[in-house]
Structures are given as structure tokens and as C-alpha cells.
Amino acid sequence: MAIAAATQEIVEAVVTKRHVIWFYIVSSEEIWQQFGVATWRTQQARLVMVLSACFPFALVAAALWWSGALTPQVEWSAGDFFLHAEVDRNGVLSTTLRIEVENRGLAAFTLTDLATEMPGLRFLPADGSKNQPSEVTVHGGDSERLERRVVITDCAAVPHEPQPVRFSYRTWTGSRTTEATWDSWWLQSPEKDVPVAWQRGLVGKVCSEAVNPGW
């Protein structure tokens, strides 16, 4: 801050001017306070403290996720080689789907349930009478196979777009449920193979076999 004053004198018919400037000397703390620098520095310091406190937790969460302890890193595989149409005495059309589960993480997980919600198709729970375990444990870097009966209530109603499969699992961090969309299946044709959603590939083979006169 500065204040200026001007005086004028006439000496031997010559007009002269004199400028006097007074400066107010303030400390740096007062300047910082006036322009909000001190407040900003305080907020910055608080932010650094918060980030420093959260950083270890972020590292732990990243490590758990990468290891598969929070969400398993699963590679699903289900082919149509063993698919066959099955019709019971009540006329219910179904098939047995063989599924391979590969654990690409480090932490083991236990698959406790497998389900899907879509028109015309649903999974049934594991059948103990057919040696289908209700739970399957997959260790890190390993793979396991399981079977599930799939009931087809309406072949035409099954969606053509890929549909997710909901699976429940348990790790040492707790039990959770998540979804995964399986890779497409391929239909063979004279010209080239055509990709289709996994559920359409399934019902395409099973429903065609069920209405085949030879079957």
C-alpha cells in the first residue's frame, strides 16, 4: 500500500514539483491473510494429510482386487458338444450344461450359486442325486467343472442379445454376488462361422434336436 502527495514551488520563475510517497510496511502473514493464501495453505495441508491417511487403504484395496479376494477373476467356458435335448414325462424341455470355471486370480473362491433371469430359460439348482455339488471351490490359477440343468420354457422367447449370468461366491473376505456375460458361441455355416449369444446357441441346438423327427 502506498500514499502519494505532491507539492509545488516557484523558484526564480521556475515551477518545480516534488512528489512524496509513503509506504506502509506489512508482514507476509498479513498479505497471505488478505489474499486468502493462509486459508489455501491450510486446506492444502489438510488435503495432504487426508490423502496420506487414505493411501495405505487404497493400496490394500487394490491388492485385494488384483488377487481376486474381492471379486474373483473368472474365465467361463461352456460348449455345446455335450448338449442333448431332454424331455421329462411332463413335457418339460431341458438340457445339462457343462461349465468350466477358471480362476485367474490368486485367492481361492467358492462358487455357491449360478442363475440367470431371462425369458424362456432358467438354471435349476444343483441336483445332488446326479452327483452335482451345490458348491465348487476353485483355487488360484486352477479350474473346475460343474454341471447345471437348464430348463427351456420357450425357445422363441430367449433373447438374441448376450445375457449375463449371476453367480454367488464366497472368499475369505466374505460372500457376494456379481454378474458375468459369457463369450459368444459360434454357429457353423458353409461360408463362415457366425457368432451368436451363448443362450441362443444353447436353445438353437436343443430346440432343434427336440423337434427333429429322428430324435
PDB file of C-alpha atoms in Angstrom:
ATOM      1  CA  MET A   1       0.000   0.000   0.000  1.00  0.00           C
ATOM      2  CA  ALA A   2       1.267   3.489  -0.835  1.00  0.00           C
ATOM      3  CA  ILE A   3       0.066   7.089  -0.433  1.00  0.00           C
ATOM      4  CA  ALA A   4       1.477   9.822  -2.702  1.00  0.00           C
ATOM      5  CA  ALA A   5       1.447  13.598  -2.149  1.00  0.00           C
ATOM      6  CA  ALA A   6       2.609  16.363  -4.481  1.00  0.00           C
ATOM      7  CA  THR A   7       3.814  19.905  -3.642  1.00  0.00           C
ATOM      8  CA  GLN A   8       4.630  22.734  -5.999  1.00  0.00           C
ATOM      9  CA  GLU A   9       7.114  25.601  -5.582  1.00  0.00           C
ATOM     10  CA  ILE A  10       8.164  28.543  -7.747  1.00  0.00           C
ATOM     11  CA  VAL A  11      11.852  29.331  -7.599  1.00  0.00           C
ATOM     12  CA  GLU A  12      13.089  32.200  -9.779  1.00  0.00           C
ATOM     13  CA  ALA A  13      10.116  31.944 -12.076  1.00  0.00           C
ATOM     14  CA  VAL A  14      10.686  28.191 -12.466  1.00  0.00           C
ATOM     15  CA  VAL A  15       7.896  25.942 -11.371  1.00  0.00           C
ATOM     16  CA  THR A  16       9.155  22.827  -9.592  1.00  0.00           C
ATOM     17  CA  LYS A  17       7.177  19.889  -8.229  1.00  0.00           C
ATOM     18  CA  ARG A  18       8.018  17.459  -5.518  1.00  0.00           C
ATOM     19  CA  HIS A  19       6.368  14.060  -5.081  1.00  0.00           C
ATOM     20  CA  VAL A  20       6.392  12.397  -1.697  1.00  0.00           C
ATOM     21  CA  ILE A  21       5.328   8.741  -1.374  1.00  0.00           C
ATOM     22  CA  TRP A  22       4.732   6.971   1.916  1.00  0.00           C
ATOM     23  CA  PHE A  23       4.769   3.156   2.011  1.00  0.00           C
ATOM     24  CA  TYR A  24       3.009   1.035   4.642  1.00  0.00           C
ATOM     25  CA  ILE A  25       5.183  -1.930   5.547  1.00  0.00           C
ATOM     26  CA  VAL A  26       3.203  -5.124   6.317  1.00  0.00           C
ATOM     27  CA  SER A  27       4.308  -8.621   7.158  1.00  0.00           C
ATOM     28  CA  SER A  28       3.955 -11.600   4.825  1.00  0.00           C
ATOM     29  CA  GLU A  29       1.399 -13.192   7.169  1.00  0.00           C
ATOM     30  CA  GLU A  30      -0.873 -10.144   6.762  1.00  0.00           C
ATOM     31  CA  ILE A  31      -0.564 -10.311   2.962  1.00  0.00           C
ATOM     32  CA  TRP A  32      -1.356 -14.053   2.943  1.00  0.00           C
ATOM     33  CA  GLN A  33      -4.358 -13.447   5.157  1.00  0.00           C
ATOM     34  CA  GLN A  34      -5.575 -10.561   2.983  1.00  0.00           C
ATOM     35  CA  PHE A  35      -5.472 -12.649  -0.214  1.00  0.00           C
ATOM     36  CA  GLY A  36      -6.590 -15.933   1.366  1.00  0.00           C
ATOM     37  CA  VAL A  37      -3.218 -17.579   0.942  1.00  0.00           C
ATOM     38  CA  ALA A  38      -3.111 -18.735   4.524  1.00  0.00           C
ATOM     39  CA  THR A  39      -6.507 -20.400   4.206  1.00  0.00           C
ATOM     40  CA  TRP A  40      -5.447 -22.098   0.989  1.00  0.00           C
ATOM     41  CA  ARG A  41      -2.244 -23.348   2.575  1.00  0.00           C
ATOM     42  CA  THR A  42      -4.264 -24.758   5.492  1.00  0.00           C
ATOM     43  CA  GLN A  43      -6.680 -26.540   3.146  1.00  0.00           C
ATOM     44  CA  GLN A  44      -3.789 -27.913   1.121  1.00  0.00           C
ATOM     45  CA  ALA A  45      -2.140 -29.229   4.246  1.00  0.00           C
ATOM     46  CA  ARG A  46      -5.388 -30.899   5.321  1.00  0.00           C
ATOM     47  CA  LEU A  47      -5.787 -32.462   1.870  1.00  0.00           C
ATOM     48  CA  VAL A  48      -2.262 -33.846   2.003  1.00  0.00           C
ATOM     49  CA  MET A  49      -2.976 -35.326   5.432  1.00  0.00           C
ATOM     50  CA  VAL A  50      -6.198 -36.965   4.218  1.00  0.00           C
ATOM     51  CA  LEU A  51      -4.525 -38.393   1.116  1.00  0.00           C
ATOM     52  CA  SER A  52      -1.633 -39.676   3.175  1.00  0.00           C
ATOM     53  CA  ALA A  53      -4.050 -41.415   5.531  1.00  0.00           C
ATOM     54  CA  CYS A  54      -6.098 -42.943   2.678  1.00  0.00           C
ATOM     55  CA  PHE A  55      -3.142 -44.081   0.596  1.00  0.00           C
ATOM     56  CA  PRO A  56      -2.452 -47.273   2.607  1.00  0.00           C
ATOM     57  CA  PHE A  57      -6.125 -48.247   2.400  1.00  0.00           C
ATOM     58  CA  ALA A  58      -6.093 -47.675  -1.360  1.00  0.00           C
ATOM     59  CA  LEU A  59      -3.067 -49.934  -1.688  1.00  0.00           C
ATOM     60  CA  VAL A  60      -4.763 -52.659   0.351  1.00  0.00           C
ATOM     61  CA  ALA A  61      -7.971 -52.406  -1.704  1.00  0.00           C
ATOM     62  CA  ALA A  62      -6.016 -52.575  -4.969  1.00  0.00           C
ATOM     63  CA  ALA A  63      -4.086 -55.604  -3.757  1.00  0.00           C
ATOM     64  CA  LEU A  64      -7.279 -57.384  -2.692  1.00  0.00           C
ATOM     65  CA  TRP A  65      -8.952 -56.658  -6.022  1.00  0.00           C
ATOM     66  CA  TRP A  66      -5.921 -57.767  -8.021  1.00  0.00           C
ATOM     67  CA  SER A  67      -5.664 -61.008  -6.057  1.00  0.00           C
ATOM     68  CA  GLY A  68      -9.324 -61.819  -6.646  1.00  0.00           C
ATOM     69  CA  ALA A  69     -10.234 -61.720  -2.962  1.00  0.00           C
ATOM     70  CA  LEU A  70     -12.867 -59.011  -3.507  1.00  0.00           C
ATOM     71  CA  THR A  71     -14.146 -60.044  -6.950  1.00  0.00           C
ATOM     72  CA  PRO A  72     -12.965 -63.333  -8.456  1.00  0.00           C
ATOM     73  CA  GLN A  73     -11.268 -63.111 -11.821  1.00  0.00           C
ATOM     74  CA  VAL A  74     -13.238 -65.852 -13.552  1.00  0.00           C
ATOM     75  CA  GLU A  75     -12.957 -67.201 -17.067  1.00  0.00           C
ATOM     76  CA  TRP A  76     -16.175 -69.025 -18.011  1.00  0.00           C
ATOM     77  CA  SER A  77     -16.366 -71.680 -20.688  1.00  0.00           C
ATOM     78  CA  ALA A  78     -19.460 -73.652 -21.756  1.00  0.00           C
ATOM     79  CA  GLY A  79     -19.555 -75.510 -25.061  1.00  0.00           C
ATOM     80  CA  ASP A  80     -22.320 -77.300 -26.979  1.00  0.00           C
ATOM     81  CA  PHE A  81     -20.509 -80.584 -27.577  1.00  0.00           C
ATOM     82  CA  PHE A  82     -22.345 -82.482 -24.805  1.00  0.00           C
ATOM     83  CA  LEU A  83     -25.709 -80.746 -25.185  1.00  0.00           C
ATOM     84  CA  HIS A  84     -28.670 -83.045 -25.704  1.00  0.00           C
ATOM     85  CA  ALA A  85     -32.398 -82.413 -25.512  1.00  0.00           C
ATOM     86  CA  GLU A  86     -34.167 -83.979 -22.546  1.00  0.00           C
ATOM     87  CA  VAL A  87     -37.962 -84.116 -22.186  1.00  0.00           C
ATOM     88  CA  ASP A  88     -39.495 -85.475 -18.988  1.00  0.00           C
ATOM     89  CA  ARG A  89     -42.873 -87.114 -18.506  1.00  0.00           C
ATOM     90  CA  ASN A  90     -44.486 -83.695 -18.077  1.00  0.00           C
ATOM     91  CA  GLY A  91     -43.158 -82.465 -21.413  1.00  0.00           C
ATOM     92  CA  VAL A  92     -40.576 -80.100 -19.875  1.00  0.00           C
ATOM     93  CA  LEU A  93     -37.645 -79.489 -22.218  1.00  0.00           C
ATOM     94  CA  SER A  94     -34.226 -79.228 -20.608  1.00  0.00           C
ATOM     95  CA  THR A  95     -30.562 -79.992 -21.111  1.00  0.00           C
ATOM     96  CA  THR A  96     -27.468 -80.486 -18.977  1.00  0.00           C
ATOM     97  CA  LEU A  97     -24.888 -77.738 -19.413  1.00  0.00           C
ATOM     98  CA  ARG A  98     -21.262 -78.493 -18.576  1.00  0.00           C
ATOM     99  CA  ILE A  99     -19.408 -75.396 -17.406  1.00  0.00           C
ATOM    100  CA  GLU A 100     -15.702 -74.871 -16.824  1.00  0.00           C
ATOM    101  CA  VAL A 101     -14.675 -72.243 -14.294  1.00  0.00           C
ATOM    102  CA  GLU A 102     -11.095 -70.951 -14.357  1.00  0.00           C
ATOM    103  CA  ASN A 103      -9.755 -68.822 -11.522  1.00  0.00           C
ATOM    104  CA  ARG A 104      -7.280 -66.295 -12.910  1.00  0.00           C
ATOM    105  CA  GLY A 105      -6.707 -64.644  -9.564  1.00  0.00           C
ATOM    106  CA  LEU A 106      -4.576 -65.634  -6.607  1.00  0.00           C
ATOM    107  CA  ALA A 107      -7.259 -66.025  -3.959  1.00  0.00           C
ATOM    108  CA  ALA A 108      -9.440 -69.112  -3.899  1.00  0.00           C
ATOM    109  CA  PHE A 109     -13.210 -68.698  -4.097  1.00  0.00           C
ATOM    110  CA  THR A 110     -16.197 -70.987  -3.640  1.00  0.00           C
ATOM    111  CA  LEU A 111     -18.999 -70.827  -6.185  1.00  0.00           C
ATOM    112  CA  THR A 112     -22.251 -71.158  -4.227  1.00  0.00           C
ATOM    113  CA  ASP A 113     -24.965 -70.387  -6.780  1.00  0.00           C
ATOM    114  CA  LEU A 114     -25.468 -69.870 -10.502  1.00  0.00           C
ATOM    115  CA  ALA A 115     -28.580 -68.290 -12.002  1.00  0.00           C
ATOM    116  CA  THR A 116     -29.852 -66.201 -14.882  1.00  0.00           C
ATOM    117  CA  GLU A 117     -33.006 -64.192 -15.409  1.00  0.00           C
ATOM    118  CA  MET A 118     -34.247 -64.092 -18.978  1.00  0.00           C
ATOM    119  CA  PRO A 119     -37.413 -65.047 -20.850  1.00  0.00           C
ATOM    120  CA  GLY A 120     -37.668 -68.680 -21.876  1.00  0.00           C
ATOM    121  CA  LEU A 121     -34.661 -70.061 -19.976  1.00  0.00           C
ATOM    122  CA  ARG A 122     -33.545 -70.657 -16.407  1.00  0.00           C
ATOM    123  CA  PHE A 123     -30.975 -72.592 -14.393  1.00  0.00           C
ATOM    124  CA  LEU A 124     -32.048 -75.184 -11.850  1.00  0.00           C
ATOM    125  CA  PRO A 125     -30.212 -75.702  -8.546  1.00  0.00           C
ATOM    126  CA  ALA A 126     -27.615 -78.425  -8.301  1.00  0.00           C
ATOM    127  CA  ASP A 127     -29.097 -81.925  -8.204  1.00  0.00           C
ATOM    128  CA  GLY A 128     -27.451 -83.997  -5.505  1.00  0.00           C
ATOM    129  CA  SER A 129     -28.956 -87.209  -6.889  1.00  0.00           C
ATOM    130  CA  LYS A 130     -26.887 -86.705 -10.054  1.00  0.00           C
ATOM    131  CA  ASN A 131     -23.673 -86.003  -8.132  1.00  0.00           C
ATOM    132  CA  GLN A 132     -23.892 -82.284  -8.816  1.00  0.00           C
ATOM    133  CA  PRO A 133     -22.234 -80.477  -5.861  1.00  0.00           C
ATOM    134  CA  SER A 134     -24.020 -77.363  -4.673  1.00  0.00           C
ATOM    135  CA  GLU A 135     -20.691 -75.614  -4.062  1.00  0.00           C
ATOM    136  CA  VAL A 136     -17.449 -75.709  -6.030  1.00  0.00           C
ATOM    137  CA  THR A 137     -14.148 -74.324  -4.719  1.00  0.00           C
ATOM    138  CA  VAL A 138     -11.667 -73.050  -7.291  1.00  0.00           C
ATOM    139  CA  HIS A 139      -8.131 -72.289  -6.119  1.00  0.00           C
ATOM    140  CA  GLY A 140      -5.958 -69.575  -7.600  1.00  0.00           C
ATOM    141  CA  GLY A 141      -4.674 -70.471 -11.051  1.00  0.00           C
ATOM    142  CA  ASP A 142      -6.805 -73.619 -11.124  1.00  0.00           C
ATOM    143  CA  SER A 143     -10.044 -74.627 -12.856  1.00  0.00           C
ATOM    144  CA  GLU A 144     -13.049 -76.778 -12.007  1.00  0.00           C
ATOM    145  CA  ARG A 145     -16.020 -78.213 -13.898  1.00  0.00           C
ATOM    146  CA  LEU A 146     -19.645 -78.290 -12.871  1.00  0.00           C
ATOM    147  CA  GLU A 147     -22.980 -79.265 -14.356  1.00  0.00           C
ATOM    148  CA  ARG A 148     -26.299 -77.469 -14.230  1.00  0.00           C
ATOM    149  CA  ARG A 149     -29.641 -78.422 -15.646  1.00  0.00           C
ATOM    150  CA  VAL A 150     -31.108 -75.712 -17.880  1.00  0.00           C
ATOM    151  CA  VAL A 151     -34.864 -75.638 -18.456  1.00  0.00           C
ATOM    152  CA  ILE A 152     -36.139 -74.135 -21.713  1.00  0.00           C
ATOM    153  CA  THR A 153     -39.731 -72.966 -21.409  1.00  0.00           C
ATOM    154  CA  ASP A 154     -39.968 -71.037 -24.683  1.00  0.00           C
ATOM    155  CA  CYS A 155     -37.399 -71.434 -27.459  1.00  0.00           C
ATOM    156  CA  ALA A 156     -38.536 -68.346 -29.376  1.00  0.00           C
ATOM    157  CA  ALA A 157     -38.614 -66.077 -26.308  1.00  0.00           C
ATOM    158  CA  VAL A 158     -34.932 -66.472 -25.438  1.00  0.00           C
ATOM    159  CA  PRO A 159     -33.222 -63.104 -26.222  1.00  0.00           C
ATOM    160  CA  HIS A 160     -30.733 -62.779 -29.058  1.00  0.00           C
ATOM    161  CA  GLU A 161     -28.558 -60.252 -27.207  1.00  0.00           C
ATOM    162  CA  PRO A 162     -25.937 -61.653 -24.787  1.00  0.00           C
ATOM    163  CA  GLN A 163     -27.431 -62.038 -21.328  1.00  0.00           C
ATOM    164  CA  PRO A 164     -25.465 -62.002 -18.051  1.00  0.00           C
ATOM    165  CA  VAL A 165     -25.220 -64.891 -15.633  1.00  0.00           C
ATOM    166  CA  ARG A 166     -25.454 -64.090 -11.930  1.00  0.00           C
ATOM    167  CA  PHE A 167     -23.208 -66.078  -9.643  1.00  0.00           C
ATOM    168  CA  SER A 168     -22.773 -66.027  -5.897  1.00  0.00           C
ATOM    169  CA  TYR A 169     -19.403 -66.779  -4.361  1.00  0.00           C
ATOM    170  CA  ARG A 170     -17.544 -66.815  -1.092  1.00  0.00           C
ATOM    171  CA  THR A 171     -13.967 -65.804  -0.328  1.00  0.00           C
ATOM    172  CA  TRP A 172     -12.099 -65.169   2.902  1.00  0.00           C
ATOM    173  CA  THR A 173     -13.319 -61.566   2.735  1.00  0.00           C
ATOM    174  CA  GLY A 174     -16.997 -62.573   2.713  1.00  0.00           C
ATOM    175  CA  SER A 175     -19.877 -63.620   0.452  1.00  0.00           C
ATOM    176  CA  ARG A 176     -21.017 -61.576  -2.549  1.00  0.00           C
ATOM    177  CA  THR A 177     -22.978 -61.773  -5.781  1.00  0.00           C
ATOM    178  CA  THR A 178     -21.959 -60.418  -9.167  1.00  0.00           C
ATOM    179  CA  GLU A 179     -22.693 -60.907 -12.869  1.00  0.00           C
ATOM    180  CA  ALA A 180     -20.694 -62.016 -15.890  1.00  0.00           C
ATOM    181  CA  THR A 181     -21.520 -62.219 -19.600  1.00  0.00           C
ATOM    182  CA  TRP A 182     -20.188 -65.343 -21.239  1.00  0.00           C
ATOM    183  CA  ASP A 183     -18.405 -65.309 -24.585  1.00  0.00           C
ATOM    184  CA  SER A 184     -20.329 -65.864 -27.789  1.00  0.00           C
ATOM    185  CA  TRP A 185     -20.829 -69.270 -29.313  1.00  0.00           C
ATOM    186  CA  TRP A 186     -20.184 -69.944 -32.980  1.00  0.00           C
ATOM    187  CA  LEU A 187     -22.606 -71.466 -35.462  1.00  0.00           C
ATOM    188  CA  GLN A 188     -21.010 -73.301 -38.338  1.00  0.00           C
ATOM    189  CA  SER A 189     -22.152 -72.471 -41.861  1.00  0.00           C
ATOM    190  CA  PRO A 190     -20.878 -73.365 -45.355  1.00  0.00           C
ATOM    191  CA  GLU A 191     -19.374 -69.904 -45.862  1.00  0.00           C
ATOM    192  CA  LYS A 192     -18.150 -68.835 -42.421  1.00  0.00           C
ATOM    193  CA  ASP A 193     -18.874 -69.297 -38.727  1.00  0.00           C
ATOM    194  CA  VAL A 194     -21.381 -66.871 -37.231  1.00  0.00           C
ATOM    195  CA  PRO A 195     -21.135 -65.637 -33.599  1.00  0.00           C
ATOM    196  CA  VAL A 196     -24.313 -65.828 -31.511  1.00  0.00           C
ATOM    197  CA  ALA A 197     -25.101 -65.133 -27.874  1.00  0.00           C
ATOM    198  CA  TRP A 198     -24.397 -68.158 -25.673  1.00  0.00           C
ATOM    199  CA  GLN A 199     -28.056 -68.654 -24.743  1.00  0.00           C
ATOM    200  CA  ARG A 200     -29.162 -68.556 -28.395  1.00  0.00           C
ATOM    201  CA  GLY A 201     -26.543 -71.129 -29.302  1.00  0.00           C
ATOM    202  CA  LEU A 202     -27.810 -73.341 -26.494  1.00  0.00           C
ATOM    203  CA  VAL A 203     -31.520 -73.188 -27.363  1.00  0.00           C
ATOM    204  CA  GLY A 204     -30.744 -73.358 -31.073  1.00  0.00           C
ATOM    205  CA  LYS A 205     -29.218 -76.816 -30.700  1.00  0.00           C
ATOM    206  CA  VAL A 206     -31.513 -78.187 -28.001  1.00  0.00           C
ATOM    207  CA  CYS A 207     -34.776 -76.955 -29.517  1.00  0.00           C
ATOM    208  CA  SER A 208     -33.790 -78.140 -32.995  1.00  0.00           C
ATOM    209  CA  GLU A 209     -32.959 -81.567 -31.615  1.00  0.00           C
ATOM    210  CA  ALA A 210     -36.253 -81.742 -29.725  1.00  0.00           C
ATOM    211  CA  VAL A 211     -38.353 -81.209 -32.876  1.00  0.00           C
ATOM    212  CA  ASN A 212     -36.187 -83.374 -35.128  1.00  0.00           C
ATOM    213  CA  PRO A 213     -38.225 -86.393 -36.292  1.00  0.00           C
ATOM    214  CA  GLY A 214     -35.154 -88.565 -35.980  1.00  0.00           C
ATOM    215  CA  TRP A 215     -34.856 -87.711 -32.314  1.00  0.00           C
TER     216      TRP A 215
END
